[in-house]
Amino acid sequence: MQYLSWEDLEQACRNCQRCALADTRHNVVFGVGPRDAEVMCIGEGPGENEDLQGLPFVGRAGQLLDEMLELIDLSRERNVYIANIVKCRPPQNRDPLNTEQDACIEYLRAQVALIRPKIIVCLGRIAACRLIREDFRITREHGQWLQRSGVWMTAVFHPAAILRDPSKRPDTFLDMKSIQDKIRQVCAHTY
């Protein structure tokens, strides 16, 4: 299905009943950031705080994500768009099922088509497995780059995983610096 405008896409997403997550959500978590961002961060799905506020990455993991982005001169207010694979919270923050991802992926594809980012950063294993490669191994392959349809893609540890295991911080710092270098190479705006 082709969405001609952001408004049409957002309305369709907010009215979605394609999977059982619609029955338990408080809010659809559509996405946040400038709609012409050259960099897009994509996570797996909203948690409890996100479901309540209707915004992605607003809990503790979101605070850490904001700090990670700030390290490389990115922010959701100025120059990065943040979204998720699924737009409704899975119960108890479990991983989104493949059927839920399948029901929702069209919305994310439409967001990507409207934004046309130069760089996509997958936040965690679920996003990387869906967007980069089905058998992606985040512990071995984080920070590696590939280009698909003219878009550079990489994956970093999910901020929630870093909160659970702070030993991932040094690798994540290096991955963020790699993202900063890639932005300097391929993006029109100077960050």
PDB file of C-alpha atoms in Angstrom:
ATOM      1  CA  MET A   1       0.000   0.000   0.000  1.00  0.00           C
ATOM      2  CA  GLN A   2       1.350   3.428  -0.944  1.00  0.00           C
ATOM      3  CA  TYR A   3       0.950   6.347   1.455  1.00  0.00           C
ATOM      4  CA  LEU A   4       1.049   9.713  -0.262  1.00  0.00           C
ATOM      5  CA  SER A   5       1.684  11.797   2.836  1.00  0.00           C
ATOM      6  CA  TRP A   6       2.901  11.612   6.406  1.00  0.00           C
ATOM      7  CA  GLU A   7      -0.591  12.422   7.594  1.00  0.00           C
ATOM      8  CA  ASP A   8      -2.143   9.490   5.675  1.00  0.00           C
ATOM      9  CA  LEU A   9       0.544   7.118   6.933  1.00  0.00           C
ATOM     10  CA  GLU A  10       0.262   8.227  10.548  1.00  0.00           C
ATOM     11  CA  GLN A  11      -3.530   8.031  10.517  1.00  0.00           C
ATOM     12  CA  ALA A  12      -3.476   4.523   9.020  1.00  0.00           C
ATOM     13  CA  CYS A  13      -0.938   3.433  11.620  1.00  0.00           C
ATOM     14  CA  ARG A  14      -2.886   4.921  14.542  1.00  0.00           C
ATOM     15  CA  ASN A  15      -6.070   3.134  13.377  1.00  0.00           C
ATOM     16  CA  CYS A  16      -4.322  -0.184  12.745  1.00  0.00           C
ATOM     17  CA  GLN A  17      -5.975  -3.412  13.907  1.00  0.00           C
ATOM     18  CA  ARG A  18      -3.754  -5.849  11.963  1.00  0.00           C
ATOM     19  CA  CYS A  19      -2.566  -7.811  14.994  1.00  0.00           C
ATOM     20  CA  ALA A  20      -3.492  -8.527  18.615  1.00  0.00           C
ATOM     21  CA  LEU A  21      -1.159  -5.800  19.934  1.00  0.00           C
ATOM     22  CA  ALA A  22      -3.851  -3.280  18.965  1.00  0.00           C
ATOM     23  CA  ASP A  23      -6.091  -4.754  21.680  1.00  0.00           C
ATOM     24  CA  THR A  24      -3.673  -4.011  24.530  1.00  0.00           C
ATOM     25  CA  ARG A  25      -1.987  -0.770  23.477  1.00  0.00           C
ATOM     26  CA  HIS A  26      -2.528   2.588  25.118  1.00  0.00           C
ATOM     27  CA  ASN A  27      -0.919   4.475  22.243  1.00  0.00           C
ATOM     28  CA  VAL A  28       0.534   3.749  18.840  1.00  0.00           C
ATOM     29  CA  VAL A  29       4.194   4.773  18.943  1.00  0.00           C
ATOM     30  CA  PHE A  30       4.633   6.116  15.433  1.00  0.00           C
ATOM     31  CA  GLY A  31       8.059   7.775  15.561  1.00  0.00           C
ATOM     32  CA  VAL A  32       9.745  11.055  16.371  1.00  0.00           C
ATOM     33  CA  GLY A  33      12.218  13.412  14.746  1.00  0.00           C
ATOM     34  CA  PRO A  34      12.624  15.568  11.676  1.00  0.00           C
ATOM     35  CA  ARG A  35      10.993  14.012   8.650  1.00  0.00           C
ATOM     36  CA  ASP A  36      13.925  14.912   6.442  1.00  0.00           C
ATOM     37  CA  ALA A  37      16.589  13.363   8.696  1.00  0.00           C
ATOM     38  CA  GLU A  38      19.526  11.753   6.940  1.00  0.00           C
ATOM     39  CA  VAL A  39      19.970   9.334   9.853  1.00  0.00           C
ATOM     40  CA  MET A  40      17.285   6.978  11.132  1.00  0.00           C
ATOM     41  CA  CYS A  41      17.461   4.813  14.270  1.00  0.00           C
ATOM     42  CA  ILE A  42      15.144   1.806  14.378  1.00  0.00           C
ATOM     43  CA  GLY A  43      14.396  -0.300  17.441  1.00  0.00           C
ATOM     44  CA  GLU A  44      12.213  -3.348  17.920  1.00  0.00           C
ATOM     45  CA  GLY A  45       9.110  -1.991  19.638  1.00  0.00           C
ATOM     46  CA  PRO A  46       7.781   0.254  22.380  1.00  0.00           C
ATOM     47  CA  GLY A  47       8.044  -0.528  26.072  1.00  0.00           C
ATOM     48  CA  GLU A  48       5.726   0.521  28.871  1.00  0.00           C
ATOM     49  CA  ASN A  49       6.830   4.181  29.044  1.00  0.00           C
ATOM     50  CA  GLU A  50       6.651   4.498  25.272  1.00  0.00           C
ATOM     51  CA  ASP A  51       3.169   2.959  25.180  1.00  0.00           C
ATOM     52  CA  LEU A  52       1.943   5.385  27.830  1.00  0.00           C
ATOM     53  CA  GLN A  53       3.500   8.489  26.219  1.00  0.00           C
ATOM     54  CA  GLY A  54       3.134   7.540  22.555  1.00  0.00           C
ATOM     55  CA  LEU A  55       6.805   8.326  21.841  1.00  0.00           C
ATOM     56  CA  PRO A  56       9.738   5.991  21.113  1.00  0.00           C
ATOM     57  CA  PHE A  57      12.622   5.565  23.537  1.00  0.00           C
ATOM     58  CA  VAL A  58      11.456   7.712  26.459  1.00  0.00           C
ATOM     59  CA  GLY A  59      12.321   5.436  29.407  1.00  0.00           C
ATOM     60  CA  ARG A  60      15.764   4.693  30.845  1.00  0.00           C
ATOM     61  CA  ALA A  61      16.884   3.113  27.563  1.00  0.00           C
ATOM     62  CA  GLY A  62      15.689   6.228  25.750  1.00  0.00           C
ATOM     63  CA  GLN A  63      17.708   8.467  28.042  1.00  0.00           C
ATOM     64  CA  LEU A  64      20.779   6.367  27.284  1.00  0.00           C
ATOM     65  CA  LEU A  65      20.003   6.502  23.549  1.00  0.00           C
ATOM     66  CA  ASP A  66      19.807  10.296  23.743  1.00  0.00           C
ATOM     67  CA  GLU A  67      23.227  10.355  25.452  1.00  0.00           C
ATOM     68  CA  MET A  68      24.664   8.015  22.799  1.00  0.00           C
ATOM     69  CA  LEU A  69      23.325  10.232  20.022  1.00  0.00           C
ATOM     70  CA  GLU A  70      24.574  13.387  21.732  1.00  0.00           C
ATOM     71  CA  LEU A  71      28.106  11.946  21.653  1.00  0.00           C
ATOM     72  CA  ILE A  72      28.018  12.243  17.868  1.00  0.00           C
ATOM     73  CA  ASP A  73      26.025  15.469  17.587  1.00  0.00           C
ATOM     74  CA  LEU A  74      22.662  13.854  16.848  1.00  0.00           C
ATOM     75  CA  SER A  75      19.348  14.539  18.546  1.00  0.00           C
ATOM     76  CA  ARG A  76      15.749  13.575  17.948  1.00  0.00           C
ATOM     77  CA  GLU A  77      14.830  17.275  17.882  1.00  0.00           C
ATOM     78  CA  ARG A  78      17.341  18.280  15.203  1.00  0.00           C
ATOM     79  CA  ASN A  79      18.661  15.569  12.931  1.00  0.00           C
ATOM     80  CA  VAL A  80      17.721  11.937  13.613  1.00  0.00           C
ATOM     81  CA  TYR A  81      14.394  10.152  13.190  1.00  0.00           C
ATOM     82  CA  ILE A  82      13.622   7.374  15.686  1.00  0.00           C
ATOM     83  CA  ALA A  83      11.100   4.606  15.030  1.00  0.00           C
ATOM     84  CA  ASN A  84      10.460   0.940  15.772  1.00  0.00           C
ATOM     85  CA  ILE A  85       9.672  -2.195  13.781  1.00  0.00           C
ATOM     86  CA  VAL A  86       6.356  -2.607  15.629  1.00  0.00           C
ATOM     87  CA  LYS A  87       4.362   0.423  16.685  1.00  0.00           C
ATOM     88  CA  CYS A  88       2.484  -1.136  19.644  1.00  0.00           C
ATOM     89  CA  ARG A  89       3.890  -2.555  22.867  1.00  0.00           C
ATOM     90  CA  PRO A  90       4.176  -6.334  23.130  1.00  0.00           C
ATOM     91  CA  PRO A  91       2.878  -7.596  26.513  1.00  0.00           C
ATOM     92  CA  GLN A  92       5.504  -7.533  29.286  1.00  0.00           C
ATOM     93  CA  ASN A  93       7.934  -6.002  26.759  1.00  0.00           C
ATOM     94  CA  ARG A  94       8.559  -9.408  25.181  1.00  0.00           C
ATOM     95  CA  ASP A  95      10.200  -9.577  21.764  1.00  0.00           C
ATOM     96  CA  PRO A  96       7.691  -8.839  19.001  1.00  0.00           C
ATOM     97  CA  LEU A  97       6.514 -12.006  17.273  1.00  0.00           C
ATOM     98  CA  ASN A  98       7.231 -12.467  13.574  1.00  0.00           C
ATOM     99  CA  THR A  99       3.505 -12.188  12.835  1.00  0.00           C
ATOM    100  CA  GLU A 100       3.417  -8.827  14.679  1.00  0.00           C
ATOM    101  CA  GLN A 101       6.481  -7.622  12.790  1.00  0.00           C
ATOM    102  CA  ASP A 102       4.926  -8.753   9.514  1.00  0.00           C
ATOM    103  CA  ALA A 103       1.702  -6.884  10.315  1.00  0.00           C
ATOM    104  CA  CYS A 104       3.586  -3.671  11.051  1.00  0.00           C
ATOM    105  CA  ILE A 105       6.591  -3.639   8.707  1.00  0.00           C
ATOM    106  CA  GLU A 106       4.671  -1.836   5.947  1.00  0.00           C
ATOM    107  CA  TYR A 107       4.417   1.253   8.165  1.00  0.00           C
ATOM    108  CA  LEU A 108       8.162   1.291   8.775  1.00  0.00           C
ATOM    109  CA  ARG A 109       8.901   0.777   5.077  1.00  0.00           C
ATOM    110  CA  ALA A 110       6.638   3.732   4.283  1.00  0.00           C
ATOM    111  CA  GLN A 111       8.410   5.879   6.891  1.00  0.00           C
ATOM    112  CA  VAL A 112      11.785   4.982   5.363  1.00  0.00           C
ATOM    113  CA  ALA A 113      10.455   5.740   1.865  1.00  0.00           C
ATOM    114  CA  LEU A 114       9.184   9.164   2.968  1.00  0.00           C
ATOM    115  CA  ILE A 115      12.318  10.084   4.937  1.00  0.00           C
ATOM    116  CA  ARG A 116      14.832   8.615   2.480  1.00  0.00           C
ATOM    117  CA  PRO A 117      17.662   8.393   5.042  1.00  0.00           C
ATOM    118  CA  LYS A 118      21.260   7.920   4.018  1.00  0.00           C
ATOM    119  CA  ILE A 119      22.037   5.895   7.167  1.00  0.00           C
ATOM    120  CA  ILE A 120      19.922   3.433   9.175  1.00  0.00           C
ATOM    121  CA  VAL A 121      21.102   2.358  12.622  1.00  0.00           C
ATOM    122  CA  CYS A 122      19.421  -0.791  13.938  1.00  0.00           C
ATOM    123  CA  LEU A 123      19.079  -0.627  17.712  1.00  0.00           C
ATOM    124  CA  GLY A 124      19.551  -4.206  18.871  1.00  0.00           C
ATOM    125  CA  ARG A 125      19.267  -7.769  17.623  1.00  0.00           C
ATOM    126  CA  ILE A 126      15.573  -7.809  16.666  1.00  0.00           C
ATOM    127  CA  ALA A 127      15.841  -4.770  14.384  1.00  0.00           C
ATOM    128  CA  ALA A 128      19.096  -6.049  12.858  1.00  0.00           C
ATOM    129  CA  CYS A 129      17.597  -9.503  12.176  1.00  0.00           C
ATOM    130  CA  ARG A 130      14.584  -7.931  10.496  1.00  0.00           C
ATOM    131  CA  LEU A 131      16.338  -5.192   8.515  1.00  0.00           C
ATOM    132  CA  ILE A 132      19.879  -6.432   7.841  1.00  0.00           C
ATOM    133  CA  ARG A 133      19.854 -10.237   7.832  1.00  0.00           C
ATOM    134  CA  GLU A 134      17.706 -12.914   9.462  1.00  0.00           C
ATOM    135  CA  ASP A 135      20.664 -14.626  11.153  1.00  0.00           C
ATOM    136  CA  PHE A 136      22.419 -11.415  12.250  1.00  0.00           C
ATOM    137  CA  ARG A 137      24.548 -11.914  15.390  1.00  0.00           C
ATOM    138  CA  ILE A 138      24.637  -8.641  17.298  1.00  0.00           C
ATOM    139  CA  THR A 139      27.512  -9.673  19.587  1.00  0.00           C
ATOM    140  CA  ARG A 140      29.764 -10.482  16.610  1.00  0.00           C
ATOM    141  CA  GLU A 141      28.512  -8.106  13.936  1.00  0.00           C
ATOM    142  CA  HIS A 142      27.629  -4.855  15.731  1.00  0.00           C
ATOM    143  CA  GLY A 143      29.294  -1.854  14.139  1.00  0.00           C
ATOM    144  CA  GLN A 144      29.772  -3.514  10.734  1.00  0.00           C
ATOM    145  CA  TRP A 145      28.480  -1.625   7.710  1.00  0.00           C
ATOM    146  CA  LEU A 146      26.613  -2.714   4.612  1.00  0.00           C
ATOM    147  CA  GLN A 147      24.892  -0.790   1.892  1.00  0.00           C
ATOM    148  CA  ARG A 148      21.457  -1.737   0.588  1.00  0.00           C
ATOM    149  CA  SER A 149      19.576   0.226  -2.071  1.00  0.00           C
ATOM    150  CA  GLY A 150      21.891   3.180  -1.532  1.00  0.00           C
ATOM    151  CA  VAL A 151      21.350   3.260   2.243  1.00  0.00           C
ATOM    152  CA  TRP A 152      24.185   2.528   4.674  1.00  0.00           C
ATOM    153  CA  MET A 153      23.126   0.234   7.511  1.00  0.00           C
ATOM    154  CA  THR A 154      24.701  -0.855  10.781  1.00  0.00           C
ATOM    155  CA  ALA A 155      23.579  -2.225  14.139  1.00  0.00           C
ATOM    156  CA  VAL A 156      24.507  -1.328  17.693  1.00  0.00           C
ATOM    157  CA  PHE A 157      23.574  -2.926  20.987  1.00  0.00           C
ATOM    158  CA  HIS A 158      20.097  -1.945  22.146  1.00  0.00           C
ATOM    159  CA  PRO A 159      20.325   0.700  24.889  1.00  0.00           C
ATOM    160  CA  ALA A 160      18.371  -1.608  27.245  1.00  0.00           C
ATOM    161  CA  ALA A 161      21.018  -4.323  26.712  1.00  0.00           C
ATOM    162  CA  ILE A 162      23.731  -1.809  27.610  1.00  0.00           C
ATOM    163  CA  LEU A 163      21.865  -0.909  30.797  1.00  0.00           C
ATOM    164  CA  ARG A 164      21.704  -4.612  31.709  1.00  0.00           C
ATOM    165  CA  ASP A 165      25.358  -5.213  30.782  1.00  0.00           C
ATOM    166  CA  PRO A 166      27.566  -2.111  31.096  1.00  0.00           C
ATOM    167  CA  SER A 167      30.544  -4.062  29.696  1.00  0.00           C
ATOM    168  CA  LYS A 168      28.990  -3.347  26.253  1.00  0.00           C
ATOM    169  CA  ARG A 169      29.649   0.403  26.655  1.00  0.00           C
ATOM    170  CA  PRO A 170      33.200   0.485  25.180  1.00  0.00           C
ATOM    171  CA  ASP A 171      32.104  -1.378  22.029  1.00  0.00           C
ATOM    172  CA  THR A 172      29.081   0.886  21.726  1.00  0.00           C
ATOM    173  CA  PHE A 173      31.256   3.988  22.021  1.00  0.00           C
ATOM    174  CA  LEU A 174      33.402   2.725  19.122  1.00  0.00           C
ATOM    175  CA  ASP A 175      30.275   1.907  17.103  1.00  0.00           C
ATOM    176  CA  MET A 176      28.916   5.418  17.681  1.00  0.00           C
ATOM    177  CA  LYS A 177      32.216   6.956  16.531  1.00  0.00           C
ATOM    178  CA  SER A 178      32.012   4.766  13.404  1.00  0.00           C
ATOM    179  CA  ILE A 179      28.511   6.123  12.790  1.00  0.00           C
ATOM    180  CA  GLN A 180      29.851   9.651  13.183  1.00  0.00           C
ATOM    181  CA  ASP A 181      32.566   8.919  10.593  1.00  0.00           C
ATOM    182  CA  LYS A 182      29.986   7.470   8.170  1.00  0.00           C
ATOM    183  CA  ILE A 183      27.792  10.562   8.607  1.00  0.00           C
ATOM    184  CA  ARG A 184      30.765  12.753   7.661  1.00  0.00           C
ATOM    185  CA  GLN A 185      31.338  10.621   4.547  1.00  0.00           C
ATOM    186  CA  VAL A 186      27.795  10.361   3.180  1.00  0.00           C
ATOM    187  CA  CYS A 187      25.524  13.033   4.652  1.00  0.00           C
ATOM    188  CA  ALA A 188      25.045  16.478   3.182  1.00  0.00           C
ATOM    189  CA  HIS A 189      24.646  18.250   6.537  1.00  0.00           C
ATOM    190  CA  THR A 190      27.565  18.769   8.862  1.00  0.00           C
ATOM    191  CA  TYR A 191      26.841  17.509  12.350  1.00  0.00           C
TER     192      TYR A 191
END
